[in-house]
PDB file of C-alpha atoms and ligand atoms in Angstrom:
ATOM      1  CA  UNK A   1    -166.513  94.339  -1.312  1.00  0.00           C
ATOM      2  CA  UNK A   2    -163.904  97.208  -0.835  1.00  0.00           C
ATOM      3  CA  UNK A   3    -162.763  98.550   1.826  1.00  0.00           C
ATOM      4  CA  UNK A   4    -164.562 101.724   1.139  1.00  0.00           C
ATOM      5  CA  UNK A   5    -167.819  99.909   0.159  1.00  0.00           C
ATOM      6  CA  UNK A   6    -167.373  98.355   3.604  1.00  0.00           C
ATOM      7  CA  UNK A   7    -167.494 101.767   5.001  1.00  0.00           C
ATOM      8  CA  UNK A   8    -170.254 102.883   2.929  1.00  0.00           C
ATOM      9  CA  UNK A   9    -172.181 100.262   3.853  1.00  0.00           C
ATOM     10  CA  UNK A  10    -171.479 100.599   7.814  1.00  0.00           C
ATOM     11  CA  UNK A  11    -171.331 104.247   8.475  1.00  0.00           C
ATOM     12  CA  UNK A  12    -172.757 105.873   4.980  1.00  0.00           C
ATOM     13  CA  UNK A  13    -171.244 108.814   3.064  1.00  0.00           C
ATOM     14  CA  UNK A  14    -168.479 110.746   4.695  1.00  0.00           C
ATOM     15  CA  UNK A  15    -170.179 113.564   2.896  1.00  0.00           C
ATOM     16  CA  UNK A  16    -173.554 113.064   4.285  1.00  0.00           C
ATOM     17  CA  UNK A  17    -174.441 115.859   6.418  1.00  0.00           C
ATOM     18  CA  UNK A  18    -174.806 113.619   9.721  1.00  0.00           C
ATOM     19  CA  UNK A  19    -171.926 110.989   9.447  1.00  0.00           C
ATOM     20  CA  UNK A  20    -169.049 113.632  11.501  1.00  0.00           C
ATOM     21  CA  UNK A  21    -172.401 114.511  14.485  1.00  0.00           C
ATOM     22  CA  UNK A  22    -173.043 110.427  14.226  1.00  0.00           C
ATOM     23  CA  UNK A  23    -169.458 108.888  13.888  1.00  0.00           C
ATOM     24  CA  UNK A  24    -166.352 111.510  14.266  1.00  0.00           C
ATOM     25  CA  UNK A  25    -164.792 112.572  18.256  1.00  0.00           C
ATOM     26  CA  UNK A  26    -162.486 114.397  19.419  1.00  0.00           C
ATOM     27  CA  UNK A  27    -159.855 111.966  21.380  1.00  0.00           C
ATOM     28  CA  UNK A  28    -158.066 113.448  23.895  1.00  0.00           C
ATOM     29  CA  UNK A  29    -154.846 111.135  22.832  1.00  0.00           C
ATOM     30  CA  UNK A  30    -152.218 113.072  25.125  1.00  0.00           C
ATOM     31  CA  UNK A  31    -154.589 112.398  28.114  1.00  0.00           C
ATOM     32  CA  UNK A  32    -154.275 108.569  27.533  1.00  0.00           C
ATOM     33  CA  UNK A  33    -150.502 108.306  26.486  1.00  0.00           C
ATOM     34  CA  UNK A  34    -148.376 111.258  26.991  1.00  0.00           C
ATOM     35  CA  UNK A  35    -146.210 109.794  24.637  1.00  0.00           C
ATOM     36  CA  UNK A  36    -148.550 110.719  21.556  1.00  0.00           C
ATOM     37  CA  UNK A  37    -146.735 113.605  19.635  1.00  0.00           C
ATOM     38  CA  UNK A  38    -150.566 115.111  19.342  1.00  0.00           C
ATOM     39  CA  UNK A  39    -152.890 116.260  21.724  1.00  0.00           C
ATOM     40  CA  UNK A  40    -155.824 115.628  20.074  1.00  0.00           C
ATOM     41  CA  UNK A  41    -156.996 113.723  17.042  1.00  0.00           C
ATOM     42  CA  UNK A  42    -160.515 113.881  14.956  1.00  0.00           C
ATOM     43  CA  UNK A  43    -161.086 110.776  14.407  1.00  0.00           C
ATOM     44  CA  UNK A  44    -164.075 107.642  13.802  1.00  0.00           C
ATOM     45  CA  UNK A  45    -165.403 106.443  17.063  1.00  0.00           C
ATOM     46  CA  UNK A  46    -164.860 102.887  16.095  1.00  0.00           C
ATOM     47  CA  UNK A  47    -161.249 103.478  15.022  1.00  0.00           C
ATOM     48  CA  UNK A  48    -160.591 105.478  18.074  1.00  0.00           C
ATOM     49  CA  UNK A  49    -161.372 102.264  20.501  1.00  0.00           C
ATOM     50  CA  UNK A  50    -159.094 100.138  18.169  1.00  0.00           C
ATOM     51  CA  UNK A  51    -156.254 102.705  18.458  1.00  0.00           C
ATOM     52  CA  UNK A  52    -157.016 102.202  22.231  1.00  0.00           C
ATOM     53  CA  UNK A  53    -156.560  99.164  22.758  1.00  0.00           C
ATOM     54  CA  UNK A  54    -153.220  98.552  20.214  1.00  0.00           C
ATOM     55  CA  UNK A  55    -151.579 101.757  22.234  1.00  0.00           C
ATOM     56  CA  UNK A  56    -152.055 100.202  25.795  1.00  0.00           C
ATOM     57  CA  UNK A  57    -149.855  96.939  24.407  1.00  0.00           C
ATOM     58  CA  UNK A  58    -147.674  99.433  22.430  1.00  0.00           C
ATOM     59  CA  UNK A  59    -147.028 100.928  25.787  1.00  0.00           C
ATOM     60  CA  UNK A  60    -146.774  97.707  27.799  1.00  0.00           C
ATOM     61  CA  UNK A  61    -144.180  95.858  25.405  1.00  0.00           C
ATOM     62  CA  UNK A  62    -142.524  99.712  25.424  1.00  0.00           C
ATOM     63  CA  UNK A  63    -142.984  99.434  21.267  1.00  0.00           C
ATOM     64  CA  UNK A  64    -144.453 103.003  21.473  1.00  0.00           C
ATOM     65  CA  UNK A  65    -141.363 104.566  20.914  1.00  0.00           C
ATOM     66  CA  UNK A  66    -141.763 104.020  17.414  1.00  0.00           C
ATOM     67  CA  UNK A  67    -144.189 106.639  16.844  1.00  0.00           C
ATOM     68  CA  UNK A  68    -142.674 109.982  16.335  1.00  0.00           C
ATOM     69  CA  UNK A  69    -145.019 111.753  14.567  1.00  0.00           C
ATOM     70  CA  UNK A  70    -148.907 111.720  13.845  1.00  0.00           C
ATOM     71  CA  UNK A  71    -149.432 112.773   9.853  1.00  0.00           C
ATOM     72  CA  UNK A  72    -153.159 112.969   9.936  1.00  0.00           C
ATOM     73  CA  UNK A  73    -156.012 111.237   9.927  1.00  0.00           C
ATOM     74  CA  UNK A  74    -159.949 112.480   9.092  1.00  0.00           C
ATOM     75  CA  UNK A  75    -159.430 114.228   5.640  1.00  0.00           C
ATOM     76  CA  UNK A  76    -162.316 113.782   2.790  1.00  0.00           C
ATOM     77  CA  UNK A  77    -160.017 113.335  -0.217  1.00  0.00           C
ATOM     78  CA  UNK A  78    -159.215 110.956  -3.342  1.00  0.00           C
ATOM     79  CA  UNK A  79    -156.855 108.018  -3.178  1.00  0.00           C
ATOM     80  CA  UNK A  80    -153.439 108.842  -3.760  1.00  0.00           C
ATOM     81  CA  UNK A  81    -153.243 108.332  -7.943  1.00  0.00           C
ATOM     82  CA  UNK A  82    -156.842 107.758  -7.729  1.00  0.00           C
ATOM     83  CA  UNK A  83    -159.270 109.988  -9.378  1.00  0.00           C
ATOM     84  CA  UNK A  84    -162.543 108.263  -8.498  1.00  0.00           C
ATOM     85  CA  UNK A  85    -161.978 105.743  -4.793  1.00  0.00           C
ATOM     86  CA  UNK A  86    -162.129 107.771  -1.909  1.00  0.00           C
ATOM     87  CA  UNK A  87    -159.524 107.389   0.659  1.00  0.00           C
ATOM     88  CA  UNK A  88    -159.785 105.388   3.954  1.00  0.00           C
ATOM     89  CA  UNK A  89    -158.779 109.048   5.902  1.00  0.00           C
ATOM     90  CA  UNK A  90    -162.328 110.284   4.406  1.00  0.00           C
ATOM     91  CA  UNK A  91    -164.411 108.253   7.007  1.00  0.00           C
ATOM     92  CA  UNK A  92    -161.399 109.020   9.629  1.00  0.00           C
ATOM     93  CA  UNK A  93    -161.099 105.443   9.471  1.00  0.00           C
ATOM     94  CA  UNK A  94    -157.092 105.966   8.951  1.00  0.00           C
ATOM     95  CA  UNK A  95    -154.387 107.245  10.823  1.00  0.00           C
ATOM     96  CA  UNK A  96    -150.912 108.413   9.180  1.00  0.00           C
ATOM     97  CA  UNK A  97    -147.651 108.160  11.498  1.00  0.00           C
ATOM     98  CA  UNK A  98    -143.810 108.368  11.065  1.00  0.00           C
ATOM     99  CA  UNK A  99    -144.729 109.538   7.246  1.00  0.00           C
ATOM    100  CA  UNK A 100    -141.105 111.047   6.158  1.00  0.00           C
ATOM    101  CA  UNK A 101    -139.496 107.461   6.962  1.00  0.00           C
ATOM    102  CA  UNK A 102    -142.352 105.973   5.435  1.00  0.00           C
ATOM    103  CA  UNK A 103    -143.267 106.726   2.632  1.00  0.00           C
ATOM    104  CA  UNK A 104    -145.884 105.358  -0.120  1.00  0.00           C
ATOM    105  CA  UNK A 105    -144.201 102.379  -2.360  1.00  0.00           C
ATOM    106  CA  UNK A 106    -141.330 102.320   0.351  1.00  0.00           C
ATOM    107  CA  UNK A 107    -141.168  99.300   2.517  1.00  0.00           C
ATOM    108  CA  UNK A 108    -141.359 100.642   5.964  1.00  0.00           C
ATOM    109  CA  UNK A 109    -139.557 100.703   8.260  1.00  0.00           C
ATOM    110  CA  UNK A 110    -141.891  99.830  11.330  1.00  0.00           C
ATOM    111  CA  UNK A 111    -140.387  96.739  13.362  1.00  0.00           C
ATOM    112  CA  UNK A 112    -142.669  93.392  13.078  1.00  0.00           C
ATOM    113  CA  UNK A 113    -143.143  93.266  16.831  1.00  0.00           C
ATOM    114  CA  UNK A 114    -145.081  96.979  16.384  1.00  0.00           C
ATOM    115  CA  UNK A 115    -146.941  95.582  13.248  1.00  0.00           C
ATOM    116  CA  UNK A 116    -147.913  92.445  15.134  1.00  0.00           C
ATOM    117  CA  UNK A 117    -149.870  94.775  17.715  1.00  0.00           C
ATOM    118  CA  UNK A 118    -151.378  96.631  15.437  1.00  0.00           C
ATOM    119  CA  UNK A 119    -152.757  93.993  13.858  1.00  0.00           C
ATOM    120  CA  UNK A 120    -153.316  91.593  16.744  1.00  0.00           C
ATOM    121  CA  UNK A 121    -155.744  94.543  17.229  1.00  0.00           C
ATOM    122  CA  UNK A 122    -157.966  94.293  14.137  1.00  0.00           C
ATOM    123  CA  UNK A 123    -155.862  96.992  12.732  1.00  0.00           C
ATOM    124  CA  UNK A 124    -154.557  96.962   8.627  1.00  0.00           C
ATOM    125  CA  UNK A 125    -151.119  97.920   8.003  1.00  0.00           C
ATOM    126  CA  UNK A 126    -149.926  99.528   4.745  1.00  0.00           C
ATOM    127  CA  UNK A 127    -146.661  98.412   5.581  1.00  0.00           C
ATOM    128  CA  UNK A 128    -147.917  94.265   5.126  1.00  0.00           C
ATOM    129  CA  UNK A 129    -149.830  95.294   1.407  1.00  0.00           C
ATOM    130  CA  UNK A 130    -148.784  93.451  -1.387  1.00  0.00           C
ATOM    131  CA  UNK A 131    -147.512  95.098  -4.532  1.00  0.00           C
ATOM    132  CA  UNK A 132    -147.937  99.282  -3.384  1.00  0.00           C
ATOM    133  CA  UNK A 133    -147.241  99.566   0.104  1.00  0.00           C
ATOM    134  CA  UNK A 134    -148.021 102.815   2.047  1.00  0.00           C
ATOM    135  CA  UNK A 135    -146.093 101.779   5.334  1.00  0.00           C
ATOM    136  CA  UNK A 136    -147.098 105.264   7.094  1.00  0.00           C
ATOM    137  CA  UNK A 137    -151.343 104.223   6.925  1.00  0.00           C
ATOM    138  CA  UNK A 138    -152.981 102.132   9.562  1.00  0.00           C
ATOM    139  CA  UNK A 139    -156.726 101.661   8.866  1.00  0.00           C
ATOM    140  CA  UNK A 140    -160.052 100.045  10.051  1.00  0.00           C
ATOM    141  CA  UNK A 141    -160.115  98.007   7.006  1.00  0.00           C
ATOM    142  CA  UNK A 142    -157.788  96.772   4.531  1.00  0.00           C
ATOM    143  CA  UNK A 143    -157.032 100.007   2.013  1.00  0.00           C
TER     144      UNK A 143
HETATM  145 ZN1  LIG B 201    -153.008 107.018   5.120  1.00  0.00          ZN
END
């Protein structure tokens, strides 16, 4: 399955009219970790608790100072090149940070302590993809 077929199957259609009432919430971010450069984010519950949990260790092993800036994360769109997948962002099942030093088909620049969180956490990494990388995406699932 895809990552977006995983999704489908899970939470349903991004475009269905209940999945933002069933799935989407506000998170307070800045309430949690002052640090965030937003104060709120719409995002997928499920995500959200990930996020959670991979911030608190951010925090702890002071990695946080990575992030710099949040570049989005719930937005019902197309792939990137793509004129029939659906991106990860349409479930708000990604988040996009630090995009201008990151950019798609770079390598990244994040350091592999702050991957190794993120990913100790259940969370996918654009920066660890094989072939295309999009170093700026962290995800639910793998795309
Ligand atoms: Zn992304």
């Amino acid at each position: 399955m895809t990552a977006q077929e995983i999704l489908e199957s899970r939470y349903g259609s991004p475009q269905a009219g209940n999945f933002e009432s069933k799935w989407m919430t506000l998170w307070e971010v800045k309430k949690e970790f002052t640090w965030f450069p937003k104060k709120t984010i719409y995002i997928h519950k499920d995500f959200c608790e990930l996020l959670k949990g991979a911030f608190k260790d951010l925090e702890r092993l002071n990695l946080h100072t990575e992030i710099k800036f949040f570049d989005g994360c719930f937005n019902i769109r197309l792939v990137r090149g793509s004129k029939t997948v659906y991106s990860i962002h349409s479930w708000g099942c990604a988040m996009d940070l630090n995009a201008a030093e990151n950019p798609l088909a770079s390598e990244g620049v994040w350091s592999r302590e702050f991957i190794n969180v993120m990913v100790n956490h259940g969370i996918f990494c654009g920066q660890n993809w094989i072939g295309r990388k999009d170093p700026m995406h962290f995800a639910l699932v793998n795309g």
